[in-house]
Tab-separated table of C-alpha atoms and ligand atoms in Angstrom:
chain	number	residue	atom	x	y	z
A	1	MET	CA	8.802	-14.634	13.416
A	2	SER	CA	7.670	-11.606	14.610
A	3	PHE	CA	10.557	-8.091	14.547
A	4	ILE	CA	7.939	-6.208	16.737
A	5	ALA	CA	7.833	-7.734	19.722
A	6	ASP	CA	8.210	-7.776	23.694
A	7	ARG	CA	11.203	-8.114	25.157
A	8	ASP	CA	11.792	-7.087	28.897
A	9	ASN	CA	8.387	-5.698	29.462
A	10	GLU	CA	9.016	-3.405	26.545
A	11	LEU	CA	7.909	-3.409	22.926
A	12	HIS	CA	10.981	-3.210	20.292
A	13	ALA	CA	11.558	-3.090	17.461
A	14	GLU	CA	14.772	-5.293	16.470
A	15	ASN	CA	16.436	-4.644	19.236
A	16	VAL	CA	15.502	-1.106	19.916
A	17	ALA	CA	13.218	-0.845	22.852
A	18	LEU	CA	10.099	1.688	21.635
A	19	SER	CA	11.073	4.340	24.539
A	20	ARG	CA	14.572	4.672	23.046
A	21	VAL	CA	12.976	5.764	19.509
A	22	ALA	CA	10.870	8.649	21.247
A	23	GLU	CA	13.359	10.238	23.662
A	24	LYS	CA	15.790	10.355	20.734
A	25	PHE	CA	13.602	11.404	17.778
A	26	GLY	CA	9.969	12.496	19.552
A	27	THR	CA	6.372	11.482	18.946
A	28	PRO	CA	3.976	10.974	16.866
A	29	SER	CA	6.461	8.739	15.033
A	30	PHE	CA	6.586	5.959	12.589
A	31	VAL	CA	8.497	3.409	13.541
A	32	TYR	CA	9.674	0.460	10.430
A	33	SER	CA	11.509	-2.707	11.015
A	34	ARG	CA	13.927	-3.435	7.803
A	35	ALA	CA	13.572	-7.070	8.530
A	36	ALA	CA	10.051	-7.172	8.668
A	37	LEU	CA	10.136	-5.909	5.549
A	38	THR	CA	12.030	-7.529	4.082
A	39	ALA	CA	10.870	-10.902	5.070
A	40	ALA	CA	7.706	-9.998	4.102
A	41	PHE	CA	8.784	-9.480	0.560
A	42	GLU	CA	11.242	-12.904	0.382
A	43	ASP	CA	8.139	-14.776	1.820
A	44	TYR	CA	6.625	-13.685	-1.439
A	45	ASP	CA	9.885	-14.118	-3.824
A	46	LYS	CA	10.474	-17.645	-2.102
A	47	ALA	CA	6.572	-18.911	-2.828
A	48	PHE	CA	7.266	-18.232	-6.625
A	49	GLY	CA	9.776	-20.981	-6.184
A	50	ASP	CA	11.212	-21.317	-10.569
A	51	HIS	CA	8.412	-19.778	-11.777
A	52	PRO	CA	9.186	-16.613	-13.888
A	53	HIS	CA	7.942	-13.539	-11.976
A	54	LEU	CA	8.344	-9.976	-10.677
A	55	ILE	CA	6.379	-8.570	-7.277
A	56	CYS	CA	5.722	-5.264	-7.906
A	57	TYR	CA	5.765	-3.434	-4.851
A	58	ALA	CA	2.485	-1.060	-5.111
A	59	ALA	CA	4.299	2.424	-3.541
A	60	LYS	CA	0.859	4.009	-2.738
A	61	ALA	CA	1.112	1.306	0.828
A	62	ASN	CA	4.155	3.529	2.009
A	63	SER	CA	6.080	5.284	-0.583
A	64	ASN	CA	9.489	6.750	1.891
A	65	LEU	CA	12.391	6.469	-0.428
A	66	ALA	CA	14.605	4.470	2.110
A	67	ILE	CA	11.259	1.674	1.973
A	68	LEU	CA	11.753	2.098	-1.440
A	69	ASN	CA	15.312	1.716	-1.568
A	70	VAL	CA	15.553	-1.398	0.192
A	71	LEU	CA	12.749	-3.131	-1.785
A	72	ALA	CA	14.893	-1.871	-4.714
A	73	GLN	CA	17.752	-3.380	-3.325
A	74	LEU	CA	15.755	-6.730	-2.703
A	75	GLY	CA	15.042	-7.020	-6.423
A	76	SER	CA	11.783	-5.499	-5.978
A	77	GLY	CA	9.415	-3.856	-8.951
A	78	PHE	CA	6.777	-1.553	-8.614
A	79	ASP	CA	3.411	-0.773	-9.228
A	80	ILE	CA	2.802	3.286	-9.180
A	81	VAL	CA	-0.479	5.405	-9.413
A	82	SER	CA	1.077	8.677	-10.351
A	83	GLY	CA	4.004	10.565	-11.773
A	84	GLY	CA	4.733	11.967	-7.851
A	85	GLU	CA	5.234	7.794	-7.950
A	86	LEU	CA	7.323	7.241	-10.613
A	87	LYS	CA	9.601	10.433	-9.605
A	88	ARG	CA	10.051	8.715	-6.565
A	89	VAL	CA	10.829	5.274	-7.202
A	90	LEU	CA	13.520	6.719	-9.813
A	91	ALA	CA	15.120	8.433	-6.923
A	92	ALA	CA	15.213	5.246	-4.635
A	93	GLY	CA	16.874	3.440	-7.076
A	94	GLY	CA	14.063	1.419	-8.497
A	95	ASP	CA	14.558	-0.402	-11.824
A	96	PRO	CA	12.204	1.333	-14.663
A	97	ARG	CA	11.993	-1.708	-16.376
A	98	LYS	CA	10.632	-3.366	-13.458
A	99	ILE	CA	7.340	-0.690	-13.300
A	100	VAL	CA	4.564	-1.220	-13.843
A	101	PHE	CA	1.974	2.458	-14.057
A	102	SER	CA	-1.812	2.040	-12.729
A	103	GLY	CA	-4.937	4.098	-12.561
A	104	VAL	CA	-8.018	5.338	-14.121
A	105	GLY	CA	-6.582	9.104	-14.345
A	106	LYS	CA	-3.268	9.101	-16.199
A	107	SER	CA	-2.657	12.660	-17.348
A	108	GLU	CA	-0.876	13.477	-20.681
A	109	ALA	CA	2.853	14.699	-18.607
A	110	GLU	CA	2.154	10.720	-16.323
A	111	LEU	CA	1.939	9.122	-19.505
A	112	ARG	CA	5.198	11.651	-21.276
A	113	ASP	CA	7.028	10.422	-18.108
A	114	GLY	CA	6.212	6.869	-18.000
A	115	LEU	CA	7.356	6.536	-21.906
A	116	ALA	CA	10.733	8.884	-21.481
A	117	ALA	CA	11.488	6.276	-18.232
A	118	ASP	CA	10.829	3.494	-20.497
A	119	ILE	CA	8.893	1.707	-17.574
A	120	LEU	CA	7.982	-2.005	-18.336
A	121	CYS	CA	4.400	-1.463	-18.428
A	122	PHE	CA	1.166	0.759	-18.484
A	123	ASN	CA	-1.724	-1.011	-17.323
A	124	VAL	CA	-4.420	0.684	-18.983
A	125	GLU	CA	-8.017	1.301	-17.707
A	126	SER	CA	-10.230	2.335	-20.117
A	127	GLU	CA	-10.355	3.285	-24.143
A	128	SER	CA	-9.610	6.459	-23.932
A	129	GLU	CA	-6.927	6.229	-21.994
A	130	LEU	CA	-5.050	3.289	-24.458
A	131	THR	CA	-6.402	6.401	-27.582
A	132	ARG	CA	-3.932	8.902	-25.363
A	133	LEU	CA	-1.024	6.897	-25.018
A	134	GLN	CA	-0.733	5.482	-28.456
A	135	ARG	CA	-0.720	8.753	-29.807
A	136	ILE	CA	1.812	9.957	-27.480
A	137	ALA	CA	4.231	7.079	-28.199
A	138	ALA	CA	3.650	8.000	-31.688
A	139	ASP	CA	4.455	11.634	-30.912
A	140	MET	CA	7.787	10.587	-29.175
A	141	GLY	CA	8.694	7.441	-31.853
A	142	ARG	CA	8.351	5.745	-28.268
A	143	THR	CA	6.384	1.949	-28.282
A	144	ALA	CA	4.274	1.927	-25.333
A	145	ARG	CA	4.142	-1.726	-23.405
A	146	VAL	CA	0.322	-1.911	-22.081
A	147	SER	CA	-1.410	-4.625	-20.466
A	148	LEU	CA	-5.229	-3.823	-19.818
A	149	ARG	CA	-7.092	-3.586	-16.176
A	150	VAL	CA	-9.450	-5.819	-16.792
A	151	ASN	CA	-12.181	-5.513	-14.119
A	152	PRO	CA	-13.589	-9.395	-13.454
A	153	ASP	CA	-16.599	-8.223	-11.724
A	154	VAL	CA	-16.265	-10.260	-8.482
A	155	ASP	CA	-17.351	-8.983	-4.761
A	156	ALA	CA	-13.800	-8.923	-2.982
A	157	ARG	CA	-15.138	-8.995	0.227
A	158	THR	CA	-13.498	-5.792	1.630
A	159	HIS	CA	-14.844	-2.408	2.865
A	160	PRO	CA	-16.455	-1.335	0.104
A	161	TYR	CA	-14.002	1.955	0.110
A	162	ILE	CA	-11.070	-0.351	-1.066
A	163	SER	CA	-13.490	-3.110	-3.017
A	164	THR	CA	-12.254	-2.121	-7.070
A	165	GLY	CA	-13.524	-5.416	-8.898
A	166	LEU	CA	-16.968	-4.922	-9.231
A	167	ARG	CA	-18.799	-4.036	-12.251
A	168	GLN	CA	-19.813	-0.450	-10.579
A	169	ASN	CA	-16.369	0.319	-9.551
A	170	LYS	CA	-14.302	3.126	-11.816
A	171	PHE	CA	-11.678	0.519	-12.005
A	172	GLY	CA	-10.388	-1.393	-15.087
A	173	VAL	CA	-12.561	-2.306	-18.465
A	174	GLY	CA	-15.272	-4.367	-18.429
A	175	PHE	CA	-14.227	-8.546	-19.568
A	176	ALA	CA	-17.060	-7.525	-22.589
A	177	ASP	CA	-15.133	-4.691	-24.087
A	178	ALA	CA	-11.833	-6.279	-23.425
A	179	LEU	CA	-11.498	-8.585	-26.269
A	180	SER	CA	-12.364	-6.273	-28.752
A	181	LEU	CA	-9.597	-3.665	-27.505
A	182	TYR	CA	-7.670	-6.324	-27.502
A	183	ARG	CA	-7.342	-6.476	-30.974
A	184	ARG	CA	-7.611	-2.756	-30.757
A	185	ALA	CA	-3.905	-2.271	-29.872
A	186	HIS	CA	-2.517	-5.387	-30.814
A	187	GLN	CA	-2.561	-3.928	-34.325
A	188	ALA	CA	-1.634	0.011	-33.743
A	189	SER	CA	1.520	0.886	-33.968
A	190	ASN	CA	3.285	1.837	-31.043
A	191	LEU	CA	1.606	-0.661	-28.156
A	192	GLU	CA	2.746	-3.354	-27.533
A	193	VAL	CA	0.406	-5.709	-26.078
A	194	ARG	CA	2.494	-7.205	-22.780
A	195	GLY	CA	0.181	-8.093	-20.502
A	196	ILE	CA	-3.693	-9.011	-18.452
A	197	ASP	CA	-3.831	-6.903	-15.344
A	198	CYS	CA	-6.614	-6.507	-12.647
A	199	HIS	CA	-6.811	-5.675	-9.016
A	200	ILE	CA	-9.814	-6.519	-7.036
A	201	GLY	CA	-9.554	-4.554	-3.961
A	202	SER	CA	-7.649	-4.631	-0.467
A	203	GLN	CA	-7.151	-6.689	3.025
A	204	LEU	CA	-8.259	-9.788	1.187
A	205	THR	CA	-9.011	-11.903	3.941
A	206	GLU	CA	-10.418	-14.936	1.764
A	207	LEU	CA	-8.463	-16.912	-1.279
A	208	ALA	CA	-11.703	-17.763	-3.047
A	209	PRO	CA	-12.418	-14.239	-4.859
A	210	LEU	CA	-8.720	-14.018	-5.727
A	211	ALA	CA	-8.494	-16.944	-7.103
A	212	GLU	CA	-12.125	-16.298	-8.686
A	213	ALA	CA	-10.534	-13.442	-10.320
A	214	ALA	CA	-7.262	-15.345	-11.329
A	215	ARG	CA	-9.467	-18.263	-12.834
A	216	LYS	CA	-11.756	-15.255	-15.307
A	217	VAL	CA	-8.351	-13.584	-16.315
A	218	VAL	CA	-6.347	-16.908	-17.545
A	219	GLU	CA	-9.795	-17.740	-19.443
A	220	LEU	CA	-9.423	-14.105	-21.197
A	221	LEU	CA	-5.908	-14.941	-21.830
A	222	ASP	CA	-6.075	-17.874	-23.134
A	223	GLN	CA	-8.889	-16.935	-25.829
A	224	LEU	CA	-5.992	-13.963	-26.294
A	225	THR	CA	-3.967	-17.040	-27.338
A	226	ASP	CA	-5.854	-18.547	-29.503
A	227	GLU	CA	-6.674	-15.162	-31.750
A	228	GLY	CA	-2.631	-14.777	-31.954
A	229	ILE	CA	-2.184	-11.910	-29.607
A	230	SER	CA	0.860	-13.375	-27.637
A	231	ILE	CA	0.759	-12.433	-23.815
A	232	GLU	CA	4.150	-12.810	-21.963
A	233	HIS	CA	2.803	-11.996	-18.615
A	234	VAL	CA	-0.141	-11.803	-16.383
A	235	ASP	CA	-0.539	-9.606	-13.574
A	236	PHE	CA	-2.879	-10.695	-10.616
A	237	GLY	CA	-2.496	-7.069	-8.545
A	238	GLY	CA	-2.175	-6.952	-5.114
A	239	GLY	CA	-4.951	-7.305	-1.984
A	240	LEU	CA	-3.404	-9.867	0.303
A	241	GLY	CA	-5.005	-8.795	3.829
A	242	ILE	CA	-3.147	-8.780	7.041
A	243	ARG	CA	-3.598	-9.194	11.031
A	244	TYR	CA	-4.609	-6.066	12.584
A	245	GLY	CA	-6.995	-7.866	14.764
A	246	GLU	CA	-8.746	-11.041	14.778
A	247	GLU	CA	-8.403	-11.815	11.227
A	248	SER	CA	-6.787	-14.755	9.533
A	249	PRO	CA	-5.603	-13.949	5.280
A	250	PRO	CA	-3.960	-16.412	3.654
A	251	SER	CA	-0.577	-16.486	3.813
A	252	ALA	CA	1.763	-15.286	0.541
A	253	ASP	CA	2.686	-18.296	0.040
A	254	GLU	CA	-0.803	-19.798	-0.849
A	255	PHE	CA	-1.702	-16.937	-2.445
A	256	VAL	CA	0.713	-17.629	-5.195
A	257	ARG	CA	0.256	-21.788	-5.232
A	258	MET	CA	-2.791	-20.855	-5.993
A	259	LEU	CA	-2.118	-18.533	-8.556
A	260	VAL	CA	0.614	-21.018	-10.044
A	261	ASP	CA	-1.695	-23.583	-9.879
A	262	THR	CA	-4.420	-21.236	-11.879
A	263	VAL	CA	-1.541	-20.663	-14.371
A	264	GLY	CA	-0.631	-24.502	-14.793
A	265	GLN	CA	1.854	-24.921	-18.062
A	266	ARG	CA	1.041	-21.876	-19.445
A	267	SER	CA	4.767	-20.269	-19.938
A	268	LEU	CA	3.853	-16.851	-18.709
A	269	SER	CA	6.060	-14.887	-16.052
A	270	ILE	CA	3.342	-13.854	-12.624
A	271	GLN	CA	3.304	-10.228	-11.704
A	272	ILE	CA	1.470	-9.022	-8.207
A	273	GLU	CA	1.480	-6.370	-6.573
A	274	PRO	CA	0.982	-6.551	-3.521
A	275	GLY	CA	1.119	-3.636	-0.630
A	276	ARG	CA	-0.229	-3.747	2.365
A	277	SER	CA	1.030	-7.237	3.585
A	278	ILE	CA	4.628	-6.394	2.342
A	279	VAL	CA	4.567	-3.143	4.455
A	280	GLY	CA	1.596	-2.851	7.118
A	281	ASN	CA	2.540	-5.352	9.470
A	282	ALA	CA	6.499	-3.816	9.506
A	283	GLY	CA	5.753	-0.838	11.287
A	284	ILE	CA	4.028	1.015	14.265
A	285	LEU	CA	3.081	4.421	15.365
A	286	LEU	CA	4.279	5.460	18.294
A	287	THR	CA	2.188	8.612	20.117
A	288	ARG	CA	2.130	9.709	23.814
A	289	VAL	CA	-0.951	10.708	26.360
A	290	GLU	CA	-1.600	14.109	27.081
A	291	TYR	CA	-4.508	13.485	29.025
A	292	LEU	CA	-6.361	11.005	30.665
A	293	LYS	CA	-9.543	12.371	30.868
A	294	HIS	CA	-12.581	10.840	32.233
A	295	GLY	CA	-16.292	12.543	30.419
A	296	GLU	CA	-19.559	11.865	31.832
A	297	GLU	CA	-20.450	8.793	29.559
A	298	LYS	CA	-17.212	8.382	28.155
A	299	ASN	CA	-13.126	8.131	29.242
A	300	PHE	CA	-10.571	9.303	26.458
A	301	VAL	CA	-7.053	8.865	25.953
A	302	VAL	CA	-5.947	12.451	24.156
A	303	VAL	CA	-2.689	11.315	22.310
A	304	ASP	CA	-0.699	13.271	20.326
A	305	ALA	CA	-0.657	11.686	17.197
A	306	ALA	CA	-4.368	11.697	15.590
A	307	MET	CA	-6.327	11.006	12.002
A	308	ASN	CA	-3.950	13.328	9.782
A	309	ASP	CA	-1.679	10.759	11.032
A	310	LEU	CA	-3.690	8.109	10.733
A	311	MET	CA	-7.207	8.591	8.895
A	312	ARG	CA	-8.073	5.201	8.855
A	313	PRO	CA	-10.183	4.539	11.635
A	314	ALA	CA	-11.840	7.470	10.545
A	315	LEU	CA	-11.709	6.923	6.556
A	316	TYR	CA	-12.700	3.066	6.916
A	317	GLN	CA	-13.610	2.341	10.386
A	318	ALA	CA	-10.399	0.523	10.755
A	319	HIS	CA	-9.487	-1.598	13.970
A	320	HIS	CA	-5.847	-1.203	14.614
A	321	THR	CA	-4.789	-2.660	18.328
A	322	ILE	CA	-3.815	-0.148	20.219
A	323	ARG	CA	-1.392	-1.150	23.269
A	324	PRO	CA	0.850	0.237	25.715
A	325	VAL	CA	4.869	0.242	24.852
A	326	ARG	CA	5.797	-1.007	28.815
A	327	THR	CA	3.192	-2.510	30.904
A	328	SER	CA	2.415	-0.117	33.508
A	329	ALA	CA	0.929	-0.490	37.189
A	330	ALA	CA	-1.842	2.269	36.461
A	331	THR	CA	-5.490	0.265	36.568
A	332	SER	CA	-7.194	-0.141	33.368
A	333	ALA	CA	-10.382	1.313	32.187
A	334	THR	CA	-12.505	1.558	29.012
A	335	TYR	CA	-11.450	4.346	26.739
A	336	ASP	CA	-11.382	5.884	23.293
A	337	VAL	CA	-8.226	6.561	21.904
A	338	VAL	CA	-8.480	10.224	20.175
A	339	GLY	CA	-6.529	12.588	18.882
A	340	PRO	CA	-6.640	16.701	19.629
A	341	ILE	CA	-7.222	17.105	16.066
A	342	CYS	CA	-11.082	19.065	15.581
A	343	GLU	CA	-13.505	15.961	14.415
A	344	THR	CA	-15.346	13.619	15.988
A	345	GLY	CA	-14.064	11.560	13.937
A	346	ASP	CA	-10.546	11.910	15.070
A	347	PHE	CA	-10.208	8.450	16.924
A	348	LEU	CA	-7.580	5.920	16.729
A	349	GLY	CA	-9.628	3.310	18.797
A	350	GLN	CA	-12.719	3.529	20.418
A	351	ALA	CA	-13.755	1.380	23.695
A	352	ARG	CA	-10.230	-0.246	24.610
A	353	THR	CA	-8.819	-1.264	27.409
A	354	LEU	CA	-6.078	-0.034	28.329
A	355	ALA	CA	-3.799	0.711	31.634
A	356	VAL	CA	-2.293	4.216	31.122
A	357	GLN	CA	-1.070	7.248	32.839
A	358	GLU	CA	-0.817	10.617	31.445
A	359	GLY	CA	3.086	10.150	29.414
A	360	ASP	CA	2.796	6.727	28.825
A	361	LEU	CA	3.632	5.699	25.729
A	362	LEU	CA	1.046	3.669	23.010
A	363	ALA	CA	2.167	1.772	19.737
A	364	VAL	CA	-0.459	1.720	16.755
A	365	MET	CA	0.107	-1.668	15.845
A	366	SER	CA	0.115	-2.420	12.162
A	367	ALA	CA	0.196	1.322	10.939
A	368	GLY	CA	3.571	0.547	8.406
A	369	ALA	CA	0.421	0.858	5.532
A	370	TYR	CA	-1.795	2.961	3.972
A	371	ALA	CA	-0.876	5.498	7.147
A	372	MET	CA	2.137	8.227	6.963
A	373	SER	CA	1.382	8.292	2.896
A	374	MET	CA	-2.072	9.310	3.775
A	375	SER	CA	-1.266	11.471	6.194
A	376	SER	CA	-2.076	14.950	6.059
A	377	ASN	CA	-1.491	18.388	7.515
A	378	TYR	CA	-4.714	19.350	9.013
A	379	ASN	CA	-5.458	21.307	11.504
A	380	THR	CA	-1.163	22.789	10.726
A	381	ARG	CA	0.110	19.416	11.953
A	382	SER	CA	3.497	18.732	10.774
A	383	ARG	CA	3.694	15.531	9.354
A	384	ALA	CA	5.050	12.939	11.914
A	385	ALA	CA	9.316	11.637	11.959
A	386	GLU	CA	9.474	8.339	9.916
A	387	LEU	CA	12.293	5.541	11.401
A	388	ILE	CA	13.639	2.671	10.012
A	389	ILE	CA	15.417	0.541	12.577
A	390	ASP	CA	17.627	-2.322	11.380
A	391	ALA	CA	18.996	-4.631	14.010
A	392	ASP	CA	20.829	-2.113	16.858
A	393	ALA	CA	20.406	0.867	14.583
A	394	MET	CA	17.810	3.861	14.602
A	395	HIS	CA	17.602	5.448	10.972
A	396	LEU	CA	15.794	8.457	10.854
A	397	VAL	CA	14.648	8.108	7.212
A	398	ARG	CA	12.095	11.267	6.862
A	399	LYS	CA	12.285	14.165	9.732
A	400	ARG	CA	9.525	15.441	11.477
A	401	GLU	CA	7.804	18.333	9.381
A	402	SER	CA	8.611	22.289	10.524
A	403	VAL	CA	5.425	24.429	11.003
A	404	GLU	CA	7.024	26.858	8.874
A	405	ALA	CA	7.428	24.561	5.927
A	406	LEU	CA	3.667	23.759	5.473
A	407	TYR	CA	3.086	27.854	4.919
A	408	ALA	CA	6.290	28.017	3.091
A	409	ASP	CA	4.516	28.190	-0.209
A	410	GLU	CA	2.023	30.292	0.829
A	411	THR	CA	1.711	34.544	0.055
A	412	LEU	CA	-0.049	36.988	0.791
A	413	LEU	CA	-2.716	39.637	-1.257
A	414	PRO	CA	-0.069	42.594	-2.371
B	501	PLP	C1	-3.761	-0.385	-4.290
B	501	PLP	C2	-3.682	-1.360	-5.505
B	501	PLP	C3	-2.334	-2.242	-5.245
B	501	PLP	C4	-2.165	-2.194	-3.862
B	501	PLP	O1	-3.259	-3.060	-2.668
B	501	PLP	P1	-2.829	-3.996	-1.316
B	501	PLP	O2	-4.336	-4.049	-1.340
B	501	PLP	O3	-1.625	-2.495	-0.522
B	501	PLP	O4	-1.647	-5.016	-1.586
B	501	PLP	C5	-2.164	-3.028	-6.472
B	501	PLP	N1	-2.395	-2.305	-7.061
B	501	PLP	C6	-3.548	-1.587	-7.270
B	501	PLP	C7	-3.731	-1.889	-8.953
B	501	PLP	C8	-3.980	-0.759	-6.228
B	501	PLP	O5	-4.476	0.171	-6.785
């Protein structure tokens, strides 16, 4: 079921027409559907059935407090990659005992904050990090629960910038080193081995690489069990793709069933860290057409959203469907949809057939994930407002930034 869909010739989020959102809150704005977010979480949750599991939403996909809070209320855990995300998740009411901490560059302060909050598990990505974590845990008189992020050396067959499970990537520890590091962690004071973790990439549209990684991780798990190193959970990361256009990624159900089958009879809790597949299709970027510009070679729709709001097209050559909020009487033409920023890379879509007029509203679809969370203030542009639609209600969950706030922390020379 789609919670962002047409009704009476106009795109709605749940029961709210997007033109009403624009009237009340202006553009550009991110608009999310609470029901869509909830349904995406529950698809994963239901797929596990009775199997012990924990879904750790990857906060970096969209870390708005209200989004985190909705998920926390549904029982979600969280995968975090910085001390900043730790603070956000706690501020949003997330349970620290459902937080896993990933990332290759955790600082002293971040490890301390994680230990102080008594998080569920650190997903350790190197020998040096293990050494640092042990020292800090000893210093604080704590025990750090750890899992090693292993790099299964599989090709996720996605964009190279979001492929993370190849030998040459910076992430995780190689399989060859994993066993000896586990032995070390197992014997170390102040460390408690809890799990194994992997995450091979993002926007994966095939099951095969995920299945291959899962098989390799379970092989390692069996080796560890044979050595008397007991493992309580296995974390298969995130990465399941969504439909931006013509993709047909596996469903949450297919992904989870594959994991449950791979784990088989081993009595373990299964963890996953989905981000994009929970929030990506639960939101859109609402923008208004400022100008139509007919150039010698190309036509342009100049909109009030830009690469600072949505950098995926510029960063990953990513495709987002762009459509008018209302069907228009204008004649259609082929346009590049561009923002006001002084960069040729500032486009939201290229060569799109659209029937639009100046002043019309457009929706950039599938903009719930890696959009607002990657936004910037380039060109001294205020970040967009964020709204959650819940049935008939519109909730402003982040107001549009004021320009003054953008330079409030800057000072002139004496
Ligand atoms: C980014 C990330 C995720 C989430 O990936 P999605 O593709 O958004 O599901 C999960 N785990 C780790 C370690 C990550 O870095």
